[in-house]
Coordinates of C-alpha atoms in Angstrom, one line a residue:
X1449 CA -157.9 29.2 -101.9
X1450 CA -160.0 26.1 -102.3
X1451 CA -163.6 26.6 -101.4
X1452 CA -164.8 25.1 -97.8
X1453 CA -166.8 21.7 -98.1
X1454 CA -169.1 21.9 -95.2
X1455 CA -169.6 18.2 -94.8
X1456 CA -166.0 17.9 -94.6
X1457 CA -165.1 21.2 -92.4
X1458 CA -164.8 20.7 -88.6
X1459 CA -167.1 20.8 -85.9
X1460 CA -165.5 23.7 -84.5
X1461 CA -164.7 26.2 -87.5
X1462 CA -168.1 25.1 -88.1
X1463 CA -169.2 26.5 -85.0
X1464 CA -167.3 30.0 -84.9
X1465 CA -168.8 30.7 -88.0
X1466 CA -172.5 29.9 -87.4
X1467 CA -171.6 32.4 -83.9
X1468 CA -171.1 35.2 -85.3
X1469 CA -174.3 35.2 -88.2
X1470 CA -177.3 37.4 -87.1
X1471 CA -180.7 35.8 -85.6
X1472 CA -182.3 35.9 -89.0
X1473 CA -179.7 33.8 -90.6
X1474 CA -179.5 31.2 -88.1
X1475 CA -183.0 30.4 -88.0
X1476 CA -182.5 29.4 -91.6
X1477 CA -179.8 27.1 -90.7
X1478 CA -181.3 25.4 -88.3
X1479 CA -183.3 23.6 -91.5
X1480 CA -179.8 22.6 -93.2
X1481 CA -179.1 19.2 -91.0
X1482 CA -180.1 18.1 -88.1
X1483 CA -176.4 18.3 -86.5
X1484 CA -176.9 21.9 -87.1
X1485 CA -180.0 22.0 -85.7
X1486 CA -178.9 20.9 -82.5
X1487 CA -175.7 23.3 -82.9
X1488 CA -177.7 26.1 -83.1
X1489 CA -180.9 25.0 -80.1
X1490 CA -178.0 24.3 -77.6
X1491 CA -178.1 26.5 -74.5
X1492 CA -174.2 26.3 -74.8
X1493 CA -174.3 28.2 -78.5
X1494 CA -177.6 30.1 -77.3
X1495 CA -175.6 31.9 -74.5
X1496 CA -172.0 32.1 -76.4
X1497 CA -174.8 33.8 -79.6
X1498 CA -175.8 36.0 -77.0
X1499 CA -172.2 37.4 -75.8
X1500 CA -171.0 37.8 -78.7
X1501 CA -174.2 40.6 -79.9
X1502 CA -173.7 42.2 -77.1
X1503 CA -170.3 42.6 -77.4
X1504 CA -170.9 43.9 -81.1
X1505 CA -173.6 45.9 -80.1
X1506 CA -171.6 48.0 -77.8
X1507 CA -169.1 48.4 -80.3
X1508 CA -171.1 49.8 -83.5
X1509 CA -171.0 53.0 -82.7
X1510 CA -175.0 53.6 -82.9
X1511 CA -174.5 52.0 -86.6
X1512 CA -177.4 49.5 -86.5
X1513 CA -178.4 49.8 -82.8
X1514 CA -182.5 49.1 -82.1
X1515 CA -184.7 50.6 -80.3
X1516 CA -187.7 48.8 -78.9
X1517 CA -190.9 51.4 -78.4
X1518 CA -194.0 50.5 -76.6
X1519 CA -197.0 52.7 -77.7
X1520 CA -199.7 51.9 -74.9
X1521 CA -202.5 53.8 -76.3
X1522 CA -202.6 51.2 -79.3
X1523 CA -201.0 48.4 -78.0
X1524 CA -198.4 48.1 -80.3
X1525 CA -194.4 47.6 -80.0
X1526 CA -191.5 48.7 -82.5
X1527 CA -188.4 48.4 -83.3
X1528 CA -186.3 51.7 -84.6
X1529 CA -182.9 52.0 -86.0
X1530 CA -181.1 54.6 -83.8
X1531 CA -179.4 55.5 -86.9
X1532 CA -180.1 59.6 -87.6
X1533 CA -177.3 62.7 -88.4
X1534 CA -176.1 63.8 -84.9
X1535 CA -175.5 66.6 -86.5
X1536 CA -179.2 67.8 -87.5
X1537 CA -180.3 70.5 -85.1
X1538 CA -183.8 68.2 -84.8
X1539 CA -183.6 64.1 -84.3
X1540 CA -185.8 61.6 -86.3
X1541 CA -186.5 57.7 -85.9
X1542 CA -187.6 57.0 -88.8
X1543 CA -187.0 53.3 -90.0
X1544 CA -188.6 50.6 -88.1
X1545 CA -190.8 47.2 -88.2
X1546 CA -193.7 46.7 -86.2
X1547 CA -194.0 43.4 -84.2
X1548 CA -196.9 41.4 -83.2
X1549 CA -198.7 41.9 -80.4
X1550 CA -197.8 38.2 -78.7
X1551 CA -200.9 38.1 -77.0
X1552 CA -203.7 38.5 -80.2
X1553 CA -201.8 34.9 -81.1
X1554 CA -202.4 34.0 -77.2
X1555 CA -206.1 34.8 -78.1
X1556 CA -206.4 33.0 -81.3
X1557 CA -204.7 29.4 -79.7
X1558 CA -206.4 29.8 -76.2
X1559 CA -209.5 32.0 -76.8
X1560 CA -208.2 33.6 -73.5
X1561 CA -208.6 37.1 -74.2
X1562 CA -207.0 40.4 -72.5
X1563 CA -208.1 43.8 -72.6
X1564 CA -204.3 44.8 -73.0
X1565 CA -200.9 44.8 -71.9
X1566 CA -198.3 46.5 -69.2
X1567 CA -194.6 46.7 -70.4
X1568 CA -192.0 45.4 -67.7
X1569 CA -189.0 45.4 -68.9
X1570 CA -186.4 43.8 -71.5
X1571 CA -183.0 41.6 -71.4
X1572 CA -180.9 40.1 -74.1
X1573 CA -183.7 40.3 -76.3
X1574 CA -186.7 39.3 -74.0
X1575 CA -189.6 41.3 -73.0
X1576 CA -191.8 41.0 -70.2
X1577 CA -195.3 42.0 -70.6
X1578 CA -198.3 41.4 -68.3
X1579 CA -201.7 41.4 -69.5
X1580 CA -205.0 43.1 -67.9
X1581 CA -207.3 40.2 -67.7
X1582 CA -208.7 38.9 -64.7
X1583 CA -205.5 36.2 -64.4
X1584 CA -203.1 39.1 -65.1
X1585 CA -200.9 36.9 -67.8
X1586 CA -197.6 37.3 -67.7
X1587 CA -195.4 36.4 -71.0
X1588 CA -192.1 36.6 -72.1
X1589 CA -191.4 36.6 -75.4
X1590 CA -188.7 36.8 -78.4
X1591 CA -189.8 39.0 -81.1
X1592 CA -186.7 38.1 -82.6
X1593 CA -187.7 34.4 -83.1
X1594 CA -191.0 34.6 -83.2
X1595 CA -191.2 33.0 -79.6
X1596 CA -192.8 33.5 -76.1
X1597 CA -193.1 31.2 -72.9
X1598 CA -196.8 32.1 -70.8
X1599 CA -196.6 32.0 -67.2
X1600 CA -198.6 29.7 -64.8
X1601 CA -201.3 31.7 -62.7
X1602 CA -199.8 33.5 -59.7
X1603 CA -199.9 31.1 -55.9
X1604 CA -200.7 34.3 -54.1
X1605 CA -204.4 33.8 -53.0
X1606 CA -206.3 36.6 -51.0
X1607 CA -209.4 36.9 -48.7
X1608 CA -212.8 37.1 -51.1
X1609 CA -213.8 40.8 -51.4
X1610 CA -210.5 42.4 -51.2
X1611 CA -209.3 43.7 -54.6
X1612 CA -205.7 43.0 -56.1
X1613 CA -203.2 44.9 -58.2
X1614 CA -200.0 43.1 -59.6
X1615 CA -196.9 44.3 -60.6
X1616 CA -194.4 42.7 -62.4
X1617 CA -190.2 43.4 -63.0
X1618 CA -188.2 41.4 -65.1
X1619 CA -184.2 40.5 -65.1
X1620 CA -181.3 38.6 -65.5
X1621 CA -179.6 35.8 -62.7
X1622 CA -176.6 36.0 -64.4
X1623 CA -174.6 33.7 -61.5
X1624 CA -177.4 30.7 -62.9
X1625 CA -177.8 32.1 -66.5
X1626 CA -181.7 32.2 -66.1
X1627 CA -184.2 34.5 -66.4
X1628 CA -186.8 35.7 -63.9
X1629 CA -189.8 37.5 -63.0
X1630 CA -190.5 39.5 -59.9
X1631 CA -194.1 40.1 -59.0
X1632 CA -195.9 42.2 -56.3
X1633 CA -199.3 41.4 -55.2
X1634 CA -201.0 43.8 -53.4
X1635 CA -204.5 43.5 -51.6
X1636 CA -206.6 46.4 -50.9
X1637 CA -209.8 47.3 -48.9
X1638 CA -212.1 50.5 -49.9
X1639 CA -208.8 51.5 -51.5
X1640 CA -206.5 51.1 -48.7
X1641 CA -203.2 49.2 -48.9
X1642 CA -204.0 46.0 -46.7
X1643 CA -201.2 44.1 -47.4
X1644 CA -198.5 42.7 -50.0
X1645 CA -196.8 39.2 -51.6
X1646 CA -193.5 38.7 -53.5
X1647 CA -193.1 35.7 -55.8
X1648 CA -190.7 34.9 -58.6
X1649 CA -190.8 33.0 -61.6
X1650 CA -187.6 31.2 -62.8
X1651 CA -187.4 30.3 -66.7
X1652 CA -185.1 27.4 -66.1
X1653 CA -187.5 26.1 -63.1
X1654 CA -191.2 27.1 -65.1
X1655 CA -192.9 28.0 -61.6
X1656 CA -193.5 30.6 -58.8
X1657 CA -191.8 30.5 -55.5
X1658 CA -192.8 32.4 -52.9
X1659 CA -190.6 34.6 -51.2
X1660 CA -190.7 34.9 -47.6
X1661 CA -190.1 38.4 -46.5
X1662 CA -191.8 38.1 -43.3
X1663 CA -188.6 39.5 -41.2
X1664 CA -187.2 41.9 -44.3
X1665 CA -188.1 45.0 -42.9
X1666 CA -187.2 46.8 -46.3
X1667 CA -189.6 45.3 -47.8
X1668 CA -192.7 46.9 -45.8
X1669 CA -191.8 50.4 -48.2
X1670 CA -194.2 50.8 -51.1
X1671 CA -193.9 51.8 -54.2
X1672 CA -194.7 55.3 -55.1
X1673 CA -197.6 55.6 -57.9
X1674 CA -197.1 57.5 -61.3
X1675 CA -199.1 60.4 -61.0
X1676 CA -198.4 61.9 -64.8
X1677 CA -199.1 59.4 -67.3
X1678 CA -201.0 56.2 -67.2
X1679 CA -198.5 53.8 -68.2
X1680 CA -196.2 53.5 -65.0
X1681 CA -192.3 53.5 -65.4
X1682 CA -191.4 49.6 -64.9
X1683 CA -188.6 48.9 -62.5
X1684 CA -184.6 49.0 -64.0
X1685 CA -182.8 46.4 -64.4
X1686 CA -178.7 47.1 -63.5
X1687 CA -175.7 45.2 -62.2
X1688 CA -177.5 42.3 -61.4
X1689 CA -180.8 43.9 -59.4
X1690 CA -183.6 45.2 -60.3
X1691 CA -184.5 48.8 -58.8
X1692 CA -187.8 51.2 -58.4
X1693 CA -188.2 54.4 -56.5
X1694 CA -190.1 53.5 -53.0
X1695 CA -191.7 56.0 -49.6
X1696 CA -191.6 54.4 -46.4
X1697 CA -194.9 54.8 -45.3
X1698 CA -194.0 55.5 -41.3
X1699 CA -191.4 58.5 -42.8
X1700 CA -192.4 59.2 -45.6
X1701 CA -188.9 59.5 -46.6
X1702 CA -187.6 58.2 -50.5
X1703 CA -185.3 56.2 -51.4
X1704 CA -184.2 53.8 -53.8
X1705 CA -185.3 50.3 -53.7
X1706 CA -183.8 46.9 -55.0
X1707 CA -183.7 43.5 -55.9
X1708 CA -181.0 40.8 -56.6
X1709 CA -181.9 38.6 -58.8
X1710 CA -178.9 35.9 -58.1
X1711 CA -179.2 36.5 -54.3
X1712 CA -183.3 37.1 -53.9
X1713 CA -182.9 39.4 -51.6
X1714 CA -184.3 43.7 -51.0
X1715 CA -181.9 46.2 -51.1
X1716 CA -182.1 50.0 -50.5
X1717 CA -179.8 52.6 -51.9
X1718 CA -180.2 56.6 -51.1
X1719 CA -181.0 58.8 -53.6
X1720 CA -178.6 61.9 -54.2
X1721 CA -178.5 63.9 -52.0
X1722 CA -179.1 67.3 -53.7
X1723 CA -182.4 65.9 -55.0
X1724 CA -185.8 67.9 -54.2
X1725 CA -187.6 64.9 -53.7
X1726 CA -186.5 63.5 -50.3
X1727 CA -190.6 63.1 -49.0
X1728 CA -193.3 61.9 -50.0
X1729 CA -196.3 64.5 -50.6
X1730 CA -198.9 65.2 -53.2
X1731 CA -196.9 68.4 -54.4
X1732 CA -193.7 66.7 -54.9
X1733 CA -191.7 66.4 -58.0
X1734 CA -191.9 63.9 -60.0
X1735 CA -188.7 61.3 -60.1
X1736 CA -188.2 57.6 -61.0
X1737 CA -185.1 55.5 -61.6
X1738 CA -183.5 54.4 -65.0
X1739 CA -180.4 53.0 -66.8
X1740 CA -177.8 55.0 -68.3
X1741 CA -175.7 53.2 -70.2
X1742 CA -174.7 50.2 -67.7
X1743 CA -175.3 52.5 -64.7
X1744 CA -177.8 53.2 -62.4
X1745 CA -179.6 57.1 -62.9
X1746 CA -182.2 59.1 -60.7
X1747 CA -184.2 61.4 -62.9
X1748 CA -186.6 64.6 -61.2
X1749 CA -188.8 66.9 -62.7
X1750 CA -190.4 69.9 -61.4
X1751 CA -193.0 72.0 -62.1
X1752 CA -193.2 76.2 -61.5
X1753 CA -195.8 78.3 -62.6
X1754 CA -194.4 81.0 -65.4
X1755 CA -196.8 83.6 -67.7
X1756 CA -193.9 84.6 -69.4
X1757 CA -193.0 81.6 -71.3
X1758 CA -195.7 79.9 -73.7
X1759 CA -197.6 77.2 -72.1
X1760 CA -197.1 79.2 -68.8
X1761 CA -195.1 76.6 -67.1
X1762 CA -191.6 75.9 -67.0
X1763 CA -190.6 72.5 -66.6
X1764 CA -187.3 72.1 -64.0
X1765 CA -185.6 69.0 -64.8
X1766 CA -182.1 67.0 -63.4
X1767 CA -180.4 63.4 -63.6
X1768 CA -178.0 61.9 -61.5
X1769 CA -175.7 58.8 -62.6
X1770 CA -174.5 56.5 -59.8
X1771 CA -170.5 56.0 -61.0
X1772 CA -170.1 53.5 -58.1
X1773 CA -172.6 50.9 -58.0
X1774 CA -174.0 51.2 -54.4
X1775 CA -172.1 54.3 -53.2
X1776 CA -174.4 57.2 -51.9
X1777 CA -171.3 59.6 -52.2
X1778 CA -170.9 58.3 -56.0
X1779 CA -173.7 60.2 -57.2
X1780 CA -172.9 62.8 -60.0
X1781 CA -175.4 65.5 -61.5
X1782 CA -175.3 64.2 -65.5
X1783 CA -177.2 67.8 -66.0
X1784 CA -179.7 70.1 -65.1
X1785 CA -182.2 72.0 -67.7
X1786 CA -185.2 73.8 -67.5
X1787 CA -187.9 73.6 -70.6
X1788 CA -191.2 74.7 -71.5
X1789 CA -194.0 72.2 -70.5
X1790 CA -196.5 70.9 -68.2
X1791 CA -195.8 67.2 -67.5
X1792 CA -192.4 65.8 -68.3
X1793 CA -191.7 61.6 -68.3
X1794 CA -188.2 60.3 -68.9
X1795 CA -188.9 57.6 -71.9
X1796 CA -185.2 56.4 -72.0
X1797 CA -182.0 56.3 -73.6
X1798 CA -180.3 56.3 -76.9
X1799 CA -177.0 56.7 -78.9
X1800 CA -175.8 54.2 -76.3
X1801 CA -177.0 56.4 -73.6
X1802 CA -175.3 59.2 -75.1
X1803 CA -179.0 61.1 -75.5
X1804 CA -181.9 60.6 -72.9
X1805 CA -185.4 61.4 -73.8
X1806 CA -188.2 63.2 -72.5
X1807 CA -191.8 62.9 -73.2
X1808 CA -193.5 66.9 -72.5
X1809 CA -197.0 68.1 -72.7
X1810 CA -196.5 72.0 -74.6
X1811 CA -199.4 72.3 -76.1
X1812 CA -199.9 68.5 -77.1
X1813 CA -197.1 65.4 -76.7
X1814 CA -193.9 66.3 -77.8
X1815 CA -190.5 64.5 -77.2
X1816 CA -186.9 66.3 -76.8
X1817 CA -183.4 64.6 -76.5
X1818 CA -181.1 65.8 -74.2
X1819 CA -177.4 65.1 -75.3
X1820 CA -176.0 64.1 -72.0
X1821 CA -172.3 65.9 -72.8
X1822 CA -173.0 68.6 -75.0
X1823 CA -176.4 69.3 -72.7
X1824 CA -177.4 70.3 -76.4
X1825 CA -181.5 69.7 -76.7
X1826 CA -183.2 68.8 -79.7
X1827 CA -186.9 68.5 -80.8
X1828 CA -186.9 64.4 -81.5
X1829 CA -189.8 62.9 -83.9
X1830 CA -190.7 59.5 -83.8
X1831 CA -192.1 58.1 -87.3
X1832 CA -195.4 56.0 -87.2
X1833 CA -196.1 56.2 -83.1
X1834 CA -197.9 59.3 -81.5
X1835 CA -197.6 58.0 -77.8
X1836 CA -194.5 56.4 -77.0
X1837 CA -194.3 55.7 -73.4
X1838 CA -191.1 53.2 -73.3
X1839 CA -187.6 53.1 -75.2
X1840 CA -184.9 50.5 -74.4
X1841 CA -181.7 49.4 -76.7
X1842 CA -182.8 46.0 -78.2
X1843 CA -180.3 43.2 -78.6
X1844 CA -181.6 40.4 -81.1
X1845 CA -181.2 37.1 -79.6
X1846 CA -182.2 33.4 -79.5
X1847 CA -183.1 32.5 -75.7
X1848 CA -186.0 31.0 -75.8
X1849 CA -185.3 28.6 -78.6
X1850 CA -184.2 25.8 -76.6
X1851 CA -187.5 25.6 -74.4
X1852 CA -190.2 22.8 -75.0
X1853 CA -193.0 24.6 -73.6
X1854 CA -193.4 27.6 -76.1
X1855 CA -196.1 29.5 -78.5
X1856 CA -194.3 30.2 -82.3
X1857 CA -196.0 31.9 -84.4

């Protein structure tokens, strides 16, 4: 077989072949030619790139699958190859490459500092973080390719002397093939909710548009604050909407809310029925939404008072799995285990959402994975990070790389 000439090889073979290389490689090929260049920078390629990993990444088989970690308490984000014996009686992440923190390069080209950072969510490679200054900047970045794209300061203006917290979610219109940002403002008075704004920030568009949800009555349900750890659990991001756990404040009642991200419009989906927490009061359990696998999942945990176990308390824990995207009746109980604890936080998935895991105070922070068919539970160490609060399969991409208006670093 003669060897392939490049400069004399079609436009197309050239093309499925530069498709399928990783993210690393095809940086470095961008500097061959300029045709290449352009090849490679093309939304067209970008989104085809894109497909194609994911695709791939659902078929390895865990082999070279990464995790992304978020360690709050030292501001620092990983990525971990989900890679140990399933057969071990005990689970260890231990290879993995620390990224930098996108906003200490903010600092050095702006000299706008932050005091730190809030994880909301990633999607085919992007992550969404908002930082606590008094602008609250909002970034999406590519660790992958060494990019991220800052957000302009929020429209939402309130009243001198009221105070403000934002929250941010972040997700996929998949019907445009753009990415977006939903953000909550909320103004408060000597600590009581006054009111509320919803904007949303479109990467194709580069601006905030305010959403007018003046006669959406859904939308009058807040969201329910995270009484066990300080980081809060960022909304999910599944089949198109984003979703967080929400009380009416007339009721009291719980229930799921959500968010298209084609449409732009609130949802609200009932949580399973079986669940302990259908109200809202101090003593109740503590539950949030997540995804397993490509479904939507309900997670509770419990606590009840024991002498006879270590700690003295026993920690009751269950997760359901919506098999029918929007069907209360779909709801089905993926298991139900009781461990020793005080506090238990669902951190998130892995083996492709084959194993969920738990962050527990015993005696200090410890982490377990819960095999989701064997209901087998193992002790799970985390090399190099003492305080995870957030893990989420990583897809390597290159969105981003067609955008003008970026930091590189």
């Amino acid at each position: 077989m003669e060897p392939i000439v490049w400069g004399k090889a079609p436009e197309e073979i050239i093309y499925e072949i530069l498709v399928r290389l990783p993210v690393k490689s095809l940086l470095g090929c961008t500097a061959v030619c300029k045709s290449w260049s352009c090849m490679i920078k093309s939304p067209t390629f970008i989104h085809t790139h894109l497909i194609n990993r994911v695709i791939e990444s659902n078929h390895q088989n865990n082999d070279g699958v990464q995790l992304l970690l978020h360690n709050p308490e030292f501001e620092l984000y990983s990525l971990y190859r989900d890679d140990d014996d399933p057969r071990a009686s005990s689970s260890t992440l231990r290879e993995y490459t620390d990224l930098d923190n996108p906003y200490e390069v903010y600092a050095e080209r702006t000299r706008n500092h932050t005091w730190g950072s809030e994880f909301f969510g990633t999607c085919n490679g992007l992550v969404c973080l908002a930082g606590e200054d008094i602008d609250l900047t909002t970034l999406v970045w590519n660790p992958s390719i060494r990019k991220f794209v800052v957000l302009p300061k929020s429209g939402v203006t309130f009243c001198h002397g009221y105070g403000r917290e934002a929250r941010c979610a972040f997700g996929y219109d998949r019907r445009a093939n753009d990415y977006k940002v939903l953000r909550r403002e909320s103004c408060f008075q000597e600590g009581k909710f006054i009111s509320c704004q919803y904007e949303i920030w479109s990467l194709a568009k580069g601006s905030w548009k305010t959403l007018n949800t003046g006669n959406d009555r859904r939308h009058h349900e807040r969201d329910i604050e995270q009484r066990d750890f300080d980081a809060g659990h960022p909304p999910v991001f599944v089949n198109g909407a984003l979703h967080w756990v929400q009380v009416n404040v007339n009721t009291g009642n719980i229930s799921v809310g959500s968010f298209d991200m084609s449409d732009e419009v609130f949802g609200k989906i009932i949580i399973p029925p079986e669940a302990e927490t259908q109200k809202c009061f101090d003593s109740d359990p503590h539950c949030v939404v997540s995804r397993y696998r490509e479904s939507l999942a309900f997670f509770e945990s419990s606590e009840e008072r024991r002498e006879s176990v270590g700690c003295g308390w026993l920690l009751h824990m269950t997760m359901w799995v919506m098999k029918e995207y929007g069907v209360a009746k779909s709801w089905d109980k993926l298991f139900a285990i009781c461990l020793e604890g005080s506090i238990c936080r669902l951190v998130g998935c892995r083996k492709s959402g084959d194993e969920v895991v738990l962050k527990l105070i015993v005696d200090n922070v410890q982490y377990r994975s819960v095999n989701s068919k064997t209901k087998q539970v193992k002790n799970l160490q985390i090399k190099g990070s003492c305080c995870c609060s957030v893990m989420d399969a990583f897809t390597e991409s290159l969105v981003l790389l067609d955008q003008p208006n970026v930091f590189t670093y």
